[in-house]
Amino acid sequence: MFDGKFFPYRDETLCCEGVSLEKLAGEYGTPLYVTSRNSLVSQYKAFEEAFSDLDHFTCYSVKANFNIHVIRTLAAEGCGCDVNSGGELYRALQAGVSAEKIIMAGVGKTEADIEYALRTGILMLKAESLSELRLINRIAVRSGLRARVGVRVNPNVTAETHPYITTGDSKEKFGIDEADLGEVFSLLKGMESLELTAIDMHIGSQIFDPEFYQAAAEKLLEVLTAARSAGFSIRYFDIGGGFPVTYEPQKPAPSIGHFASVLVPLLEKTGTTIIFEPGRFIAANSTVLLTRVVYRKRNHAGKEFVIVDAGMTELIRPALYQSHHEIVAVGQHGSTMVADVVGPVCESGDFFAKGRSIDAVGEGELLAVLSSGAYSSVMASNYNGRPRPAEVMVDGDRAILIRKRETYEQLVQNEMF
Ligand SMILES: *Cc1c(COP(=O)(O)O)cnc(C)c1O
């Protein structure tokens, strides 16, 4: 559930920890992302606590929220990083994460990505095809480096979630088919610059039932056994991310402890260090998107629109995944109304809620779009010539700007005059 502990109402106004959101909006403008530092830390600690009986290493999936301060906050707690590209690797390194705590995923890693990763000496590259293994080997040989690799297996398990975020099905582009693993092992035997250190999977995101992990992990266990009999000593068993959070109070996610109770007995059997790659679980509920009501408009069909200054350019999840985000007024209201909360962008898909009962806010008032910490600011775009928003992190009574609002000058700076 979205945590009132880190976003409490005080004196009838919504706060992030000890700081009033009204005050932050006044100081930094809107749209504004506001992140609770202690929420991030508390989610990470809850994850660690749940799996404390297991020999494991947690790598925060940077793509969920790649602000350097977010990465740094988690790294300071001992967390590693899972990155998806050269750009994310650069961010993690800039945040001060040491290379040996970084792993790299990605179905289409380029030669440049791989070269960069090998040069920095990251813990491992998770390969997703035979061609990628060949390319990693060529680069390692020509650079005189050894490459630690994991093999991402497609376990052909269809996790029940939104179709755009299921990744472990044989219809999806991710991972290597089990049927090809024999070929992978014999290929790897001949590649002296590659060291197979991990068997890996990631079956999707916002997965509510541990049964899907269980089914996929059981298949991975068979792969582990096969790899060992082929003579590889596998150090890591990586089960990816995907652990769910609550976006809607009516659809609460099972606790992380529940996932641990199902998975730990199975994972203990591997005799490896388990790698977890949570992204959403750590970041989603740490952040709100603050937005101001620009206009209210009622059409002749009786439909009420609340037009706000944030849109799909700041938070594309409703348009992309039909995601639900709770929306609350920053100032407390006694009355509610049914309205569509929409952005200013020229797309019908540019909405946060349709026919939703919300606080009866007027023009100029602030709304907070909750649970906007994962796959939100990272997907912001400049569509419609909109500068990307500022981001603030709150720690107790202190707020710091962690990303400046973009300027119009920055919008055109890479274009050639
Ligand atoms: C996106 C991704 C994750 C994180 O997924 P969450 O659902 O945010 O936990 C982990 N591993 C890989 C390989 C990913 O692509």
Coordinates of C-alpha atoms and ligand atoms in Angstrom, one line a residue:
M1 CA 0.0 0.0 0.0
F2 CA 1.1 3.6 -0.6
D3 CA 2.7 4.4 2.6
G4 CA 1.1 7.1 4.8
K5 CA 4.1 6.8 7.0
F6 CA 6.3 8.5 4.5
F7 CA 3.5 10.7 3.0
P8 CA 1.4 11.8 5.9
Y9 CA -1.2 14.5 6.2
R10 CA -0.1 17.2 8.7
D11 CA -2.2 20.3 9.4
E12 CA -4.5 19.2 6.6
T13 CA -1.8 19.2 4.0
L14 CA 0.0 16.3 2.4
C15 CA 3.7 16.0 3.3
C16 CA 6.6 14.0 2.2
E17 CA 8.2 12.9 5.5
G18 CA 8.5 16.2 7.3
V19 CA 8.2 18.5 4.4
S20 CA 4.9 20.1 3.0
L21 CA 4.3 19.3 -0.6
E22 CA 2.6 22.7 -1.0
K23 CA 5.9 24.3 0.1
L24 CA 7.9 22.2 -2.4
A25 CA 5.6 23.0 -5.2
G26 CA 6.0 26.7 -4.4
E27 CA 9.7 26.4 -4.3
Y28 CA 10.4 24.2 -7.3
G29 CA 7.3 24.5 -9.4
T30 CA 5.2 21.8 -10.9
P31 CA 5.1 19.2 -12.3
L32 CA 7.5 17.9 -9.6
Y33 CA 8.6 14.5 -8.6
V34 CA 9.1 14.2 -4.8
T35 CA 10.8 11.1 -3.4
S36 CA 11.0 10.0 0.2
R37 CA 14.5 8.8 0.9
N38 CA 13.4 6.8 3.9
S39 CA 10.7 5.0 1.9
L40 CA 13.4 3.7 -0.5
V41 CA 15.6 2.6 2.3
S42 CA 12.7 1.0 4.2
Q43 CA 11.6 -1.0 1.1
Y44 CA 15.1 -2.2 0.5
K45 CA 15.5 -3.2 4.1
A46 CA 12.1 -5.0 4.0
F47 CA 13.4 -7.0 1.0
E48 CA 16.6 -7.8 2.7
E49 CA 14.8 -8.9 5.9
A50 CA 12.5 -11.2 4.0
F51 CA 15.4 -13.0 2.3
S52 CA 17.8 -12.8 5.2
D53 CA 18.0 -16.6 5.6
L54 CA 19.3 -16.9 2.1
D55 CA 22.9 -16.4 0.8
H56 CA 22.0 -13.6 -1.7
F57 CA 23.0 -10.4 -3.3
T58 CA 20.4 -7.8 -4.2
C59 CA 20.9 -5.7 -7.3
Y60 CA 18.5 -2.8 -7.6
S61 CA 17.1 -2.6 -11.2
V62 CA 18.2 0.9 -12.1
K63 CA 15.8 1.2 -15.0
A64 CA 12.9 1.6 -12.5
N65 CA 14.3 5.0 -11.2
F66 CA 17.8 5.9 -12.4
N67 CA 18.3 9.2 -10.6
I68 CA 21.8 9.2 -9.3
H69 CA 20.6 10.1 -5.8
V70 CA 18.2 7.2 -5.8
I71 CA 21.0 4.8 -6.9
R72 CA 23.4 6.3 -4.4
T73 CA 20.9 6.0 -1.5
L74 CA 20.5 2.3 -2.2
A75 CA 24.2 1.7 -2.8
A76 CA 25.0 3.2 0.6
E77 CA 22.8 0.5 2.1
G78 CA 24.9 -2.2 0.4
C79 CA 22.7 -2.8 -2.6
G80 CA 24.2 -3.6 -6.1
C81 CA 22.8 -2.5 -9.4
D82 CA 21.3 -4.2 -12.4
V83 CA 21.7 -2.1 -15.5
N84 CA 20.2 -2.4 -19.0
S85 CA 22.5 -0.3 -21.2
G86 CA 25.8 1.5 -21.4
G87 CA 23.9 4.7 -20.3
E88 CA 22.6 3.0 -17.1
L89 CA 26.0 1.6 -16.4
Y90 CA 27.4 5.1 -16.7
R91 CA 24.8 6.4 -14.2
A92 CA 25.5 3.6 -11.7
L93 CA 29.3 4.3 -11.9
Q94 CA 28.6 8.1 -11.6
A95 CA 26.6 7.3 -8.5
G96 CA 29.7 5.7 -7.0
V97 CA 28.6 2.0 -7.3
S98 CA 31.7 -0.2 -7.7
A99 CA 31.9 -2.2 -10.9
E100 CA 32.0 -5.5 -9.1
K101 CA 28.5 -4.8 -7.8
I102 CA 27.0 -4.2 -11.2
I103 CA 25.4 -6.7 -13.5
M104 CA 24.1 -6.0 -17.0
A105 CA 21.0 -7.2 -18.8
G106 CA 19.6 -6.3 -22.2
V107 CA 18.3 -8.2 -25.2
G108 CA 20.1 -6.0 -27.6
K109 CA 23.4 -5.1 -26.1
T110 CA 25.6 -3.4 -28.7
E111 CA 29.3 -3.9 -29.2
A112 CA 29.8 -0.5 -27.5
D113 CA 27.7 -1.6 -24.5
I114 CA 29.7 -4.8 -24.1
E115 CA 33.1 -3.2 -24.6
Y116 CA 32.2 -0.6 -22.0
A117 CA 31.0 -3.2 -19.5
L118 CA 34.1 -5.3 -19.9
R119 CA 36.4 -2.4 -19.7
T120 CA 34.9 -1.3 -16.4
G121 CA 35.0 -4.9 -15.0
I122 CA 31.4 -5.4 -14.0
L123 CA 30.4 -8.5 -12.1
M124 CA 28.7 -10.1 -15.2
L125 CA 26.9 -9.7 -18.5
K126 CA 23.7 -11.6 -18.8
A127 CA 23.7 -13.0 -22.3
E128 CA 20.4 -13.4 -24.1
S129 CA 21.4 -15.2 -27.3
L130 CA 24.1 -17.4 -28.9
S131 CA 25.0 -14.4 -31.1
E132 CA 25.5 -12.3 -28.1
L133 CA 27.8 -14.9 -26.4
R134 CA 29.9 -15.0 -29.6
L135 CA 30.1 -11.2 -29.7
I136 CA 31.1 -11.0 -26.0
N137 CA 33.8 -13.6 -26.7
R138 CA 35.2 -11.8 -29.7
I139 CA 35.4 -8.5 -27.7
A140 CA 37.0 -10.3 -24.7
V141 CA 39.6 -12.0 -26.9
R142 CA 40.6 -8.9 -28.8
S143 CA 40.8 -6.9 -25.5
G144 CA 42.7 -9.6 -23.7
L145 CA 40.0 -9.6 -21.0
R146 CA 38.0 -12.4 -19.3
A147 CA 34.3 -11.9 -19.3
R148 CA 32.0 -13.2 -16.6
V149 CA 28.7 -14.1 -18.1
G150 CA 25.3 -15.3 -17.0
V151 CA 22.9 -17.1 -19.4
R152 CA 19.4 -15.7 -19.3
V153 CA 17.0 -18.6 -19.8
N154 CA 13.5 -18.1 -21.2
P155 CA 11.7 -20.6 -18.9
N156 CA 8.5 -20.3 -20.9
V157 CA 6.4 -19.4 -18.0
T158 CA 3.6 -16.9 -18.6
A159 CA 3.3 -14.7 -15.5
E160 CA -0.1 -13.3 -15.0
T161 CA 0.4 -9.5 -15.3
H162 CA 0.0 -6.9 -18.0
P163 CA 1.0 -8.4 -21.4
Y164 CA 3.5 -5.6 -21.9
I165 CA 5.4 -6.6 -18.8
T166 CA 5.6 -10.3 -19.1
T167 CA 9.0 -11.4 -20.2
G168 CA 9.4 -15.1 -19.5
D169 CA 7.1 -16.5 -22.1
S170 CA 8.4 -18.3 -25.2
K171 CA 6.5 -15.7 -27.3
E172 CA 8.7 -12.9 -25.9
K173 CA 12.0 -11.7 -27.2
F174 CA 13.8 -12.3 -23.9
G175 CA 16.3 -15.0 -22.9
I176 CA 17.6 -18.2 -24.5
D177 CA 15.3 -21.2 -25.1
E178 CA 15.9 -24.2 -22.9
A179 CA 16.2 -26.2 -26.1
D180 CA 19.3 -24.2 -27.1
L181 CA 21.1 -24.6 -23.8
G182 CA 23.1 -27.7 -24.9
E183 CA 24.5 -25.6 -27.8
V184 CA 25.2 -22.8 -25.4
F185 CA 27.2 -25.0 -23.1
S186 CA 29.3 -26.5 -25.9
L187 CA 29.9 -23.1 -27.3
L188 CA 31.0 -21.8 -23.9
K189 CA 33.4 -24.8 -23.5
G190 CA 35.3 -23.6 -26.5
M191 CA 35.5 -20.0 -25.3
E192 CA 38.3 -19.6 -23.0
S193 CA 37.7 -15.8 -22.5
L194 CA 34.3 -16.4 -21.1
E195 CA 33.5 -17.7 -17.7
L196 CA 29.9 -18.9 -17.1
T197 CA 29.1 -17.7 -13.6
A198 CA 25.3 -17.5 -13.5
I199 CA 22.0 -18.9 -14.6
D200 CA 19.5 -16.1 -14.9
M201 CA 15.9 -15.4 -15.5
H202 CA 13.5 -12.4 -15.3
I203 CA 9.9 -13.4 -16.0
G204 CA 8.1 -10.0 -15.8
S205 CA 7.0 -7.3 -13.5
Q206 CA 4.3 -6.7 -10.9
I207 CA 3.9 -10.5 -10.5
F208 CA 1.3 -11.2 -7.7
D209 CA 1.7 -15.0 -7.4
P210 CA 4.9 -16.6 -6.2
E211 CA 3.8 -19.7 -8.1
F212 CA 5.2 -18.2 -11.3
Y213 CA 8.6 -17.7 -9.8
Q214 CA 8.5 -21.2 -8.4
A215 CA 7.6 -22.8 -11.8
A216 CA 10.4 -20.8 -13.6
A217 CA 13.0 -21.4 -10.8
E218 CA 12.3 -25.1 -11.0
K219 CA 13.1 -25.1 -14.7
L220 CA 16.2 -23.0 -13.9
L221 CA 17.3 -25.6 -11.4
E222 CA 17.3 -28.2 -14.1
V223 CA 19.5 -25.9 -16.2
L224 CA 21.8 -25.5 -13.2
T225 CA 22.2 -29.2 -12.9
A226 CA 22.8 -29.5 -16.6
A227 CA 25.4 -26.8 -16.5
R228 CA 27.2 -28.4 -13.6
S229 CA 27.3 -31.8 -15.3
A230 CA 28.7 -30.0 -18.3
G231 CA 31.6 -29.0 -16.0
F232 CA 30.7 -25.4 -15.2
S233 CA 30.9 -24.2 -11.6
I234 CA 28.0 -21.9 -11.3
R235 CA 28.3 -19.2 -8.6
Y236 CA 25.1 -17.3 -9.0
F237 CA 21.4 -18.2 -9.5
D238 CA 19.7 -15.0 -10.6
I239 CA 15.9 -15.0 -10.4
G240 CA 15.4 -11.4 -11.6
G241 CA 12.9 -8.8 -10.4
G242 CA 9.2 -8.4 -10.7
F243 CA 8.1 -8.3 -7.1
P244 CA 4.8 -6.5 -6.8
V245 CA 3.6 -3.4 -5.0
T246 CA 0.2 -2.1 -4.2
Y247 CA -1.1 0.6 -6.6
E248 CA -4.7 0.3 -5.7
P249 CA -5.9 -0.3 -2.1
Q250 CA -8.5 -2.7 -3.5
K251 CA -5.8 -4.8 -5.1
P252 CA -3.2 -5.2 -2.4
A253 CA 0.0 -7.0 -3.4
P254 CA 1.0 -10.0 -1.3
S255 CA 3.8 -9.2 1.1
I256 CA 7.4 -9.8 0.2
G257 CA 7.6 -12.2 3.1
H258 CA 5.0 -14.4 1.3
F259 CA 7.3 -14.6 -1.7
A260 CA 10.2 -15.5 0.5
S261 CA 8.3 -18.2 2.3
V262 CA 7.6 -19.9 -1.1
L263 CA 11.0 -19.2 -2.7
V264 CA 13.6 -19.6 0.0
P265 CA 13.1 -23.4 0.5
L266 CA 13.5 -23.9 -3.3
L267 CA 16.4 -21.5 -3.7
E268 CA 18.4 -22.9 -0.7
K269 CA 18.8 -26.1 -2.7
T270 CA 20.9 -24.4 -5.4
G271 CA 24.1 -24.2 -3.4
T272 CA 24.7 -20.8 -5.0
T273 CA 24.4 -17.1 -4.2
I274 CA 21.0 -16.0 -5.2
I275 CA 20.8 -12.7 -7.1
F276 CA 17.6 -10.6 -6.9
E277 CA 16.9 -7.6 -9.1
P278 CA 14.0 -5.7 -7.6
G279 CA 13.1 -2.4 -9.2
R280 CA 9.5 -1.5 -8.8
F281 CA 9.3 -3.1 -5.3
I282 CA 11.9 -0.6 -4.0
A283 CA 11.0 2.5 -5.9
A284 CA 7.3 2.6 -6.9
N285 CA 5.8 3.9 -3.6
S286 CA 8.7 6.2 -2.7
T287 CA 7.6 9.0 -5.0
V288 CA 4.6 11.2 -5.9
L289 CA 4.2 13.3 -8.9
L290 CA 2.9 16.7 -7.9
T291 CA 0.8 18.5 -10.4
R292 CA -1.3 21.7 -10.3
V293 CA -4.8 22.0 -11.7
V294 CA -4.7 24.4 -14.6
Y295 CA -8.4 24.3 -15.6
R296 CA -11.6 22.6 -14.8
K297 CA -14.0 22.0 -17.7
R298 CA -17.4 20.5 -17.9
N299 CA -18.9 19.5 -21.2
H300 CA -22.5 19.2 -22.3
A301 CA -22.6 15.5 -21.7
G302 CA -22.0 16.4 -18.1
K303 CA -18.4 15.1 -18.1
E304 CA -16.1 16.8 -15.7
F305 CA -12.4 17.3 -16.7
V306 CA -9.6 18.3 -14.4
I307 CA -6.8 19.5 -16.6
V308 CA -3.4 19.4 -14.8
D309 CA 0.0 20.6 -15.7
A310 CA 1.5 17.1 -15.8
G311 CA 0.8 14.6 -18.5
M312 CA 1.9 11.4 -20.3
T313 CA 5.2 13.2 -20.9
E314 CA 5.9 12.9 -17.1
L315 CA 4.0 9.7 -16.4
I316 CA 3.2 7.5 -19.3
R317 CA 2.2 4.4 -17.3
P318 CA -1.6 4.9 -17.6
A319 CA -1.3 5.4 -21.4
L320 CA 1.2 2.6 -21.9
Y321 CA 0.0 -0.1 -19.4
Q322 CA -3.5 1.0 -18.4
S323 CA -2.0 1.5 -15.0
H324 CA -3.9 2.7 -12.0
H325 CA -2.4 5.5 -9.9
E326 CA -4.2 6.9 -6.9
I327 CA -4.7 10.6 -7.0
V328 CA -5.2 12.7 -3.9
A329 CA -5.5 16.4 -3.2
V330 CA -2.6 17.9 -1.4
G331 CA -4.9 20.1 0.7
Q332 CA -7.7 18.1 2.4
H333 CA -11.2 18.3 1.1
G334 CA -14.5 17.4 2.6
S335 CA -16.2 16.7 -0.8
T336 CA -15.5 14.6 -3.8
M337 CA -16.5 14.6 -7.5
V338 CA -16.3 12.3 -10.4
A339 CA -13.9 13.5 -13.1
D340 CA -11.3 12.6 -15.7
V341 CA -7.9 13.8 -14.7
V342 CA -6.1 14.7 -17.9
G343 CA -2.8 16.3 -19.0
P344 CA -2.1 19.1 -21.5
V345 CA -0.5 16.9 -24.2
C346 CA -2.2 16.5 -27.6
E347 CA -3.1 12.8 -27.3
S348 CA -6.3 11.2 -26.1
G349 CA -4.2 8.8 -24.2
D350 CA -2.9 11.6 -22.1
F351 CA -4.8 11.0 -18.9
F352 CA -4.2 9.9 -15.3
A353 CA -7.7 8.7 -14.5
K354 CA -11.1 8.4 -16.1
G355 CA -14.4 8.7 -14.3
R356 CA -12.6 8.7 -11.0
S357 CA -14.0 9.9 -7.7
I358 CA -11.4 12.4 -6.5
D359 CA -11.3 15.3 -4.1
A360 CA -13.2 18.3 -5.4
V361 CA -10.2 20.4 -6.3
G362 CA -10.4 23.7 -7.9
E363 CA -8.2 25.5 -10.4
G364 CA -4.8 26.3 -8.9
E365 CA -4.9 23.5 -6.4
L366 CA -2.4 20.7 -6.2
L367 CA -2.9 17.0 -6.8
A368 CA -0.5 14.2 -6.0
V369 CA -0.3 11.2 -8.3
L370 CA 0.8 8.5 -6.0
S371 CA 3.1 5.5 -6.5
S372 CA 5.1 7.4 -9.2
G373 CA 8.5 6.2 -8.2
A374 CA 9.1 3.4 -10.7
Y375 CA 8.9 3.5 -14.5
S376 CA 7.7 7.1 -14.2
S377 CA 10.3 9.9 -14.3
V378 CA 12.7 7.5 -16.2
M379 CA 10.2 7.4 -19.1
A380 CA 9.7 11.2 -19.2
S381 CA 9.9 12.7 -22.7
N382 CA 10.1 16.1 -24.4
Y383 CA 7.0 15.4 -26.5
N384 CA 5.0 18.5 -27.3
G385 CA 8.2 20.5 -26.4
R386 CA 7.8 19.9 -22.7
P387 CA 10.9 20.2 -20.5
R388 CA 11.4 17.2 -18.2
P389 CA 10.3 18.0 -14.6
A390 CA 12.4 18.7 -11.6
E391 CA 12.9 16.0 -8.9
V392 CA 13.3 16.5 -5.2
M393 CA 14.4 14.0 -2.5
V394 CA 13.2 14.5 1.1
D395 CA 15.0 13.1 4.1
G396 CA 13.1 14.0 7.3
D397 CA 12.8 17.7 7.4
R398 CA 15.2 18.3 4.6
A399 CA 14.5 18.5 0.9
I400 CA 17.2 18.6 -1.8
L401 CA 16.8 19.1 -5.5
I402 CA 18.1 16.0 -7.2
R403 CA 17.3 16.9 -10.8
K404 CA 16.8 20.4 -12.1
R405 CA 13.8 21.2 -14.3
E406 CA 14.9 21.3 -18.0
T407 CA 15.0 24.6 -19.7
Y408 CA 13.9 25.6 -23.2
E409 CA 17.5 26.1 -24.1
Q410 CA 18.2 22.5 -23.2
L411 CA 15.4 21.3 -25.4
V412 CA 17.2 22.6 -28.5
Q413 CA 20.8 22.3 -27.4
N414 CA 21.7 19.3 -29.5
E415 CA 20.2 20.6 -32.6
M416 CA 22.5 22.2 -35.2
F417 CA 21.9 25.9 -35.8
Ligands
LIG1 C1 13.0 -4.6 -15.5 C2 13.9 -5.6 -15.0 C3 14.0 -5.9 -13.6 C4 13.2 -5.1 -12.6 O1 11.8 -5.4 -12.7 P1 10.8 -5.0 -11.5 O2 9.5 -5.5 -11.9 O3 10.9 -3.5 -11.5 O4 11.3 -5.5 -10.2 C5 14.9 -6.8 -13.2 N1 15.6 -7.5 -14.1 C6 15.6 -7.3 -15.4 C7 16.4 -8.1 -16.3 C8 14.7 -6.3 -15.9 O5 14.6 -6.2 -17.2

